Each structure stands twice: as C-alpha cells, then as structure tokens.
C-alpha cells in the first residue's frame, strides 16, 4: 500500500507499509540517548520486522484477537514504536497510562479499563505498582542500549525482547483492521487517530522525505512523535536526554528539516 492509499483508507497500521513508498533504505526511526551514547537506526524494513514479531507475539503467543486491549506504559522509544504498531497491526486497542515518575501527564483516556496484556518499562515498575493494571500477559522492557535481555525479570513478567524474538518477522496482514475499529480503549477509532495525525502533520507542514527531530522530554504523545510523521511520509529522530537549548544545533547535525 502506498502513502496515498493509506490516507484514503485512514488505516493507521498501514502507515508503516506506506513509508516504504518514500524511502526503503534510509533510517525511518533513529533513537538517540545522549546520556548513554545509544544510537539505534531502523529502516522501514527493520522496524517492520519488529512490528511483525510483536503482532505475532500478541496473536500467536498471547492468543489475542481484534478488540482485545493492551496497556502501554512506555516512554518515546524505538521499542515503543514496535509495540504500538505491532498492537495496532493485530487489531489490539491500546491504553496509554500515566508516566507518573517521569512527571508526565496522562497522555490518553481509558487507563482504568481492564486489559489483556501490558508492556511496562523496567525502571518504572516499582513506582507504578498502583498504575500497572493486572493482565494475563505482562511484558517488561529494559529499553537499554544494545537491546540486551533483562538480567533480573520482575516476578509475574516476561522479557519482551526475549519473547518477541521467538516469533516470525513476516509482514502482518492489515486486512482484519478496519478504519472504524477502536485503536485506543476509549473507543477512538483508527480513522479518528489518522485524522488527528493528519492535522498535526499539516499544521507542522510535514512533507514526504522530511526528517523530524523530536525532543522526547516534551513530546510524549505517540500521535505526535510517531503517527504524524509516518502519516506525512517523514522519518523520525527521537532524542532522549537532549541538553536544553541544543535542539536546533542537533537538528543541523542530524540533517533534520523539522523540530518538535
């Protein structure tokens, strides 16, 4: 599916496939952490493999079906992109939970609804005990440089990176996901999220081929740092622990054309 087709059908999961129409070889998503020195670059194909594995983990490993719910307690990160796009590719709706320990506001409704699976950042579990919903399937993400397994997995959780690598990376089918299906547990549809993403992309004048530098400290909403650039056919540079006042100079270094 090309970008124009994705816009016509308003299918949020199809936007990853649409990105291939713009650039198949360059990095679609770059994640930088200035505190650790991590730099991870993922092309459309590389991110697509992680998305497919995540979708297969949910469908084959967890036996989830379209309409089931996932809680995502993760900061902006390349693995978060894989989890979100994987869930949406499987037709699983998402609840965005408050990132209380990071001082961030609620980024979406529906946090108190029951869920079937949860994805939680390892370094926030202890401080989120009251916010982490009970789920039959619970995965923890270390989000460490190098995507290494977690040394000590918390009781009741499975290491996402270990589990997801057991599943195939063939492209998931988008046929079962309709634009009117719920993308988030509050009932907001894929069509509605696509409309929001389109509005953000147009308000920022994003165009195919743009490179968007995002300071993760100020842009925690996935519709901003992930969906809007994908909708526009742009690539993303996620910068974590970016020194204050350095976004513009970093944008020049990275060849970014837009800064969020």
Short mmCIF file of C-alpha atoms in Angstrom, two decimals:
data_model
loop_
_atom_site.label_atom_id
_atom_site.label_comp_id
_atom_site.label_asym_id
_atom_site.label_seq_id
_atom_site.Cartn_x
_atom_site.Cartn_y
_atom_site.Cartn_z
CA UNK A 1 0.00 0.00 0.00
CA UNK A 2 1.32 3.42 -0.92
CA UNK A 3 1.03 6.57 1.15
CA UNK A 4 -1.92 7.92 -0.83
CA UNK A 5 -3.82 4.68 -0.33
CA UNK A 6 -3.14 4.73 3.39
CA UNK A 7 -4.57 8.25 3.57
CA UNK A 8 -7.68 7.24 1.65
CA UNK A 9 -8.46 4.25 3.86
CA UNK A 10 -7.31 6.03 7.03
CA UNK A 11 -5.76 2.82 8.32
CA UNK A 12 -3.22 3.75 10.98
CA UNK A 13 -1.45 0.34 10.90
CA UNK A 14 -0.91 0.63 7.13
CA UNK A 15 1.20 3.75 7.53
CA UNK A 16 4.33 1.69 8.13
CA UNK A 17 3.88 -0.04 4.80
CA UNK A 18 3.19 3.33 3.21
CA UNK A 19 6.55 4.63 4.42
CA UNK A 20 8.26 2.20 2.07
CA UNK A 21 6.93 4.22 -0.84
CA UNK A 22 9.04 7.17 0.32
CA UNK A 23 12.34 5.53 1.33
CA UNK A 24 13.15 1.85 1.69
CA UNK A 25 16.83 2.13 2.63
CA UNK A 26 17.34 5.20 4.82
CA UNK A 27 16.51 5.28 8.53
CA UNK A 28 12.80 5.62 9.25
CA UNK A 29 13.31 5.86 13.01
CA UNK A 30 16.50 6.92 14.77
CA UNK A 31 16.73 6.80 18.56
CA UNK A 32 19.49 8.71 20.37
CA UNK A 33 20.16 8.85 24.11
CA UNK A 34 22.76 11.46 24.95
CA UNK A 35 23.14 10.08 28.50
CA UNK A 36 24.16 6.58 27.38
CA UNK A 37 25.52 7.25 23.92
CA UNK A 38 22.99 4.90 22.35
CA UNK A 39 22.15 5.42 18.69
CA UNK A 40 19.80 2.97 17.04
CA UNK A 41 18.71 3.40 13.43
CA UNK A 42 15.87 1.39 11.92
CA UNK A 43 14.91 1.35 8.27
CA UNK A 44 11.33 0.68 7.16
CA UNK A 45 12.21 -2.99 6.76
CA UNK A 46 13.95 -3.25 10.14
CA UNK A 47 11.13 -1.58 12.06
CA UNK A 48 8.66 -3.65 10.07
CA UNK A 49 10.27 -6.84 11.31
CA UNK A 50 9.94 -5.71 14.94
CA UNK A 51 6.32 -4.73 14.31
CA UNK A 52 5.56 -8.09 12.72
CA UNK A 53 7.19 -10.00 15.58
CA UNK A 54 5.17 -8.00 18.10
CA UNK A 55 1.92 -8.63 16.23
CA UNK A 56 2.73 -12.33 16.05
CA UNK A 57 3.60 -12.34 19.76
CA UNK A 58 0.16 -10.97 20.56
CA UNK A 59 -1.77 -13.15 18.13
CA UNK A 60 0.13 -16.44 18.29
CA UNK A 61 1.83 -16.15 21.67
CA UNK A 62 -0.93 -14.48 23.69
CA UNK A 63 -3.90 -15.64 21.61
CA UNK A 64 -5.32 -12.15 21.44
CA UNK A 65 -7.96 -11.06 18.96
CA UNK A 66 -9.04 -7.76 17.42
CA UNK A 67 -10.74 -5.73 20.10
CA UNK A 68 -8.60 -7.05 22.95
CA UNK A 69 -6.75 -4.43 25.00
CA UNK A 70 -3.12 -3.61 25.70
CA UNK A 71 -1.72 -1.19 28.28
CA UNK A 72 1.45 0.58 27.18
CA UNK A 73 3.48 2.19 29.97
CA UNK A 74 6.48 3.18 27.91
CA UNK A 75 8.26 6.43 27.05
CA UNK A 76 9.05 7.51 23.48
CA UNK A 77 11.50 4.87 22.22
CA UNK A 78 12.06 2.75 19.14
CA UNK A 79 10.80 -0.31 21.02
CA UNK A 80 7.67 1.62 21.99
CA UNK A 81 7.06 2.24 18.29
CA UNK A 82 7.35 -1.50 17.64
CA UNK A 83 4.91 -2.29 20.47
CA UNK A 84 2.32 0.28 19.39
CA UNK A 85 2.44 -0.52 15.67
CA UNK A 86 2.51 -4.23 16.46
CA UNK A 87 -0.58 -3.97 18.65
CA UNK A 88 -2.42 -1.91 16.07
CA UNK A 89 -1.41 -4.31 13.31
CA UNK A 90 -3.01 -7.11 15.32
CA UNK A 91 -6.17 -5.07 15.89
CA UNK A 92 -5.44 -4.73 19.61
CA UNK A 93 -6.56 -1.41 21.12
CA UNK A 94 -4.17 0.48 23.36
CA UNK A 95 -4.45 2.27 26.70
CA UNK A 96 -1.84 4.93 27.38
CA UNK A 97 -1.12 5.08 31.09
CA UNK A 98 0.26 7.96 33.16
CA UNK A 99 4.02 8.17 33.40
CA UNK A 100 3.85 9.48 36.97
CA UNK A 101 7.50 9.00 37.92
CA UNK A 102 8.64 10.99 34.89
CA UNK A 103 6.42 13.90 35.79
CA UNK A 104 4.36 13.47 32.63
CA UNK A 105 0.60 13.97 32.36
CA UNK A 106 -1.88 11.37 31.26
CA UNK A 107 -1.49 11.04 27.53
CA UNK A 108 -4.76 9.31 26.84
CA UNK A 109 -8.02 8.15 28.36
CA UNK A 110 -9.08 4.68 29.38
CA UNK A 111 -6.23 3.97 31.80
CA UNK A 112 -8.51 2.32 34.36
CA UNK A 113 -10.15 -0.15 31.98
CA UNK A 114 -9.27 -3.87 32.17
CA UNK A 115 -6.60 -5.02 29.74
CA UNK A 116 -5.42 -8.36 28.36
CA UNK A 117 -1.72 -7.55 28.03
CA UNK A 118 0.63 -4.91 29.42
CA UNK A 119 4.00 -3.55 28.34
CA UNK A 120 5.93 -1.77 31.10
CA UNK A 121 9.32 -0.06 31.28
CA UNK A 122 11.58 -1.97 33.69
CA UNK A 123 12.85 1.07 35.57
CA UNK A 124 9.34 2.25 36.40
CA UNK A 125 7.61 -0.88 37.65
CA UNK A 126 8.33 -0.31 41.36
CA UNK A 127 6.98 3.24 41.23
CA UNK A 128 3.93 2.33 39.16
CA UNK A 129 2.52 -0.51 41.21
CA UNK A 130 -0.83 1.24 41.62
CA UNK A 131 -0.96 2.25 37.95
CA UNK A 132 0.05 -1.05 36.35
CA UNK A 133 -3.15 -2.95 35.56
CA UNK A 134 -3.41 -6.66 36.10
CA UNK A 135 -3.26 -8.59 32.87
CA UNK A 136 -2.97 -12.22 31.88
CA UNK A 137 0.13 -11.39 29.84
CA UNK A 138 2.68 -8.94 31.25
CA UNK A 139 5.86 -7.91 29.44
CA UNK A 140 8.71 -5.78 30.72
CA UNK A 141 11.05 -3.75 28.52
CA UNK A 142 14.54 -2.80 29.68
CA UNK A 143 15.00 -0.14 26.96
CA UNK A 144 18.75 -0.48 27.42
CA UNK A 145 21.34 0.20 24.71
CA UNK A 146 22.01 -2.83 22.57
CA UNK A 147 18.57 -4.36 23.17
CA UNK A 148 20.01 -6.84 25.65
CA UNK A 149 17.80 -9.12 27.78
CA UNK A 150 17.00 -8.01 31.33
CA UNK A 151 19.20 -9.69 33.93
CA UNK A 152 16.50 -9.94 36.59
CA UNK A 153 12.96 -10.08 35.25
CA UNK A 154 10.37 -8.94 37.83
CA UNK A 155 8.04 -11.62 39.15
CA UNK A 156 4.95 -12.03 37.01
CA UNK A 157 6.56 -10.52 33.91
CA UNK A 158 8.23 -11.83 30.79
CA UNK A 159 11.06 -10.08 28.97
CA UNK A 160 9.57 -8.59 25.82
CA UNK A 161 12.83 -8.79 23.87
CA UNK A 162 13.31 -12.46 24.69
CA UNK A 163 9.73 -13.40 23.89
CA UNK A 164 9.29 -11.33 20.72
CA UNK A 165 12.39 -12.82 19.11
CA UNK A 166 10.71 -16.24 19.21
CA UNK A 167 8.14 -15.10 16.65
CA UNK A 168 8.30 -14.71 12.90
CA UNK A 169 9.06 -11.43 11.22
CA UNK A 170 6.85 -11.84 8.18
CA UNK A 171 4.70 -8.82 7.49
CA UNK A 172 1.39 -8.96 9.35
CA UNK A 173 -1.87 -8.64 7.46
CA UNK A 174 -3.78 -5.39 7.82
CA UNK A 175 -6.96 -6.80 6.25
CA UNK A 176 -8.67 -7.52 9.57
CA UNK A 177 -8.18 -3.96 10.87
CA UNK A 178 -10.92 -1.58 9.73
CA UNK A 179 -10.73 2.22 9.94
CA UNK A 180 -13.76 2.20 12.23
CA UNK A 181 -12.22 -0.23 14.74
CA UNK A 182 -11.04 1.11 18.10
CA UNK A 183 -7.34 1.97 18.17
CA UNK A 184 -7.47 3.03 21.82
CA UNK A 185 -9.54 1.55 24.63
CA UNK A 186 -11.69 4.66 24.99
CA UNK A 187 -13.15 3.79 21.58
CA UNK A 188 -11.23 6.29 19.45
CA UNK A 189 -11.03 4.68 16.02
CA UNK A 190 -8.12 4.29 13.64
CA UNK A 191 -9.88 6.76 11.37
CA UNK A 192 -10.11 9.34 14.14
CA UNK A 193 -6.44 8.92 15.09
CA UNK A 194 -5.50 9.19 11.43
CA UNK A 195 -7.44 12.45 11.24
CA UNK A 196 -5.59 13.78 14.30
CA UNK A 197 -2.25 12.67 12.85
CA UNK A 198 -3.06 14.31 9.55
CA UNK A 199 -3.97 17.55 11.31
CA UNK A 200 -0.68 17.59 13.21
CA UNK A 201 1.29 16.80 10.06
CA UNK A 202 -0.43 19.60 8.15
CA UNK A 203 -0.07 22.11 10.99
CA UNK A 204 3.68 21.40 11.10
CA UNK A 205 3.89 21.44 7.28
CA UNK A 206 5.38 17.94 7.23
CA UNK A 207 6.12 16.56 3.79
CA UNK A 208 7.31 13.23 2.38
CA UNK A 209 11.05 12.90 2.93
CA UNK A 210 11.18 15.30 5.90
CA UNK A 211 13.34 14.32 8.87
CA UNK A 212 11.67 15.26 12.15
CA UNK A 213 13.82 15.73 15.24
CA UNK A 214 11.79 15.10 18.42
CA UNK A 215 12.94 16.02 21.91
CA UNK A 216 11.35 13.23 23.94
CA UNK A 217 11.24 15.43 27.06
CA UNK A 218 8.43 17.49 25.59
CA UNK A 219 6.63 15.16 23.19
CA UNK A 220 5.38 12.02 24.92
CA UNK A 221 2.22 11.53 22.85
CA UNK A 222 2.67 8.82 20.19
CA UNK A 223 0.33 10.61 17.81
CA UNK A 224 2.90 13.44 17.70
CA UNK A 225 6.25 11.65 17.66
CA UNK A 226 5.15 8.58 15.70
CA UNK A 227 1.87 8.77 13.81
CA UNK A 228 2.03 12.31 12.43
CA UNK A 229 5.49 11.86 10.83
CA UNK A 230 4.51 8.44 9.45
CA UNK A 231 1.33 9.89 8.02
CA UNK A 232 3.33 12.57 6.25
CA UNK A 233 5.92 10.12 4.93
CA UNK A 234 8.62 11.63 7.15
CA UNK A 235 11.34 9.93 9.19
CA UNK A 236 11.85 10.46 12.92
CA UNK A 237 14.89 11.22 15.08
CA UNK A 238 13.95 10.61 18.72
CA UNK A 239 16.40 12.39 21.03
CA UNK A 240 16.37 11.39 24.71
CA UNK A 241 18.25 13.34 27.39
CA UNK A 242 18.88 16.13 24.91
CA UNK A 243 20.63 19.07 26.57
CA UNK A 244 18.37 22.12 26.89
CA UNK A 245 18.76 24.61 24.09
CA UNK A 246 20.58 22.23 21.75
CA UNK A 247 17.68 21.04 19.60
CA UNK A 248 18.40 23.41 16.71
CA UNK A 249 22.11 22.61 16.55
CA UNK A 250 21.35 18.90 16.84
CA UNK A 251 18.86 19.23 14.02
CA UNK A 252 21.58 20.65 11.78
CA UNK A 253 23.92 17.80 12.72
CA UNK A 254 21.26 15.18 12.03
CA UNK A 255 20.05 16.79 8.82
CA UNK A 256 16.60 17.31 10.28
CA UNK A 257 14.15 19.53 8.42
CA UNK A 258 11.64 19.92 11.26
CA UNK A 259 11.94 20.10 15.06
CA UNK A 260 9.23 19.08 17.54
#
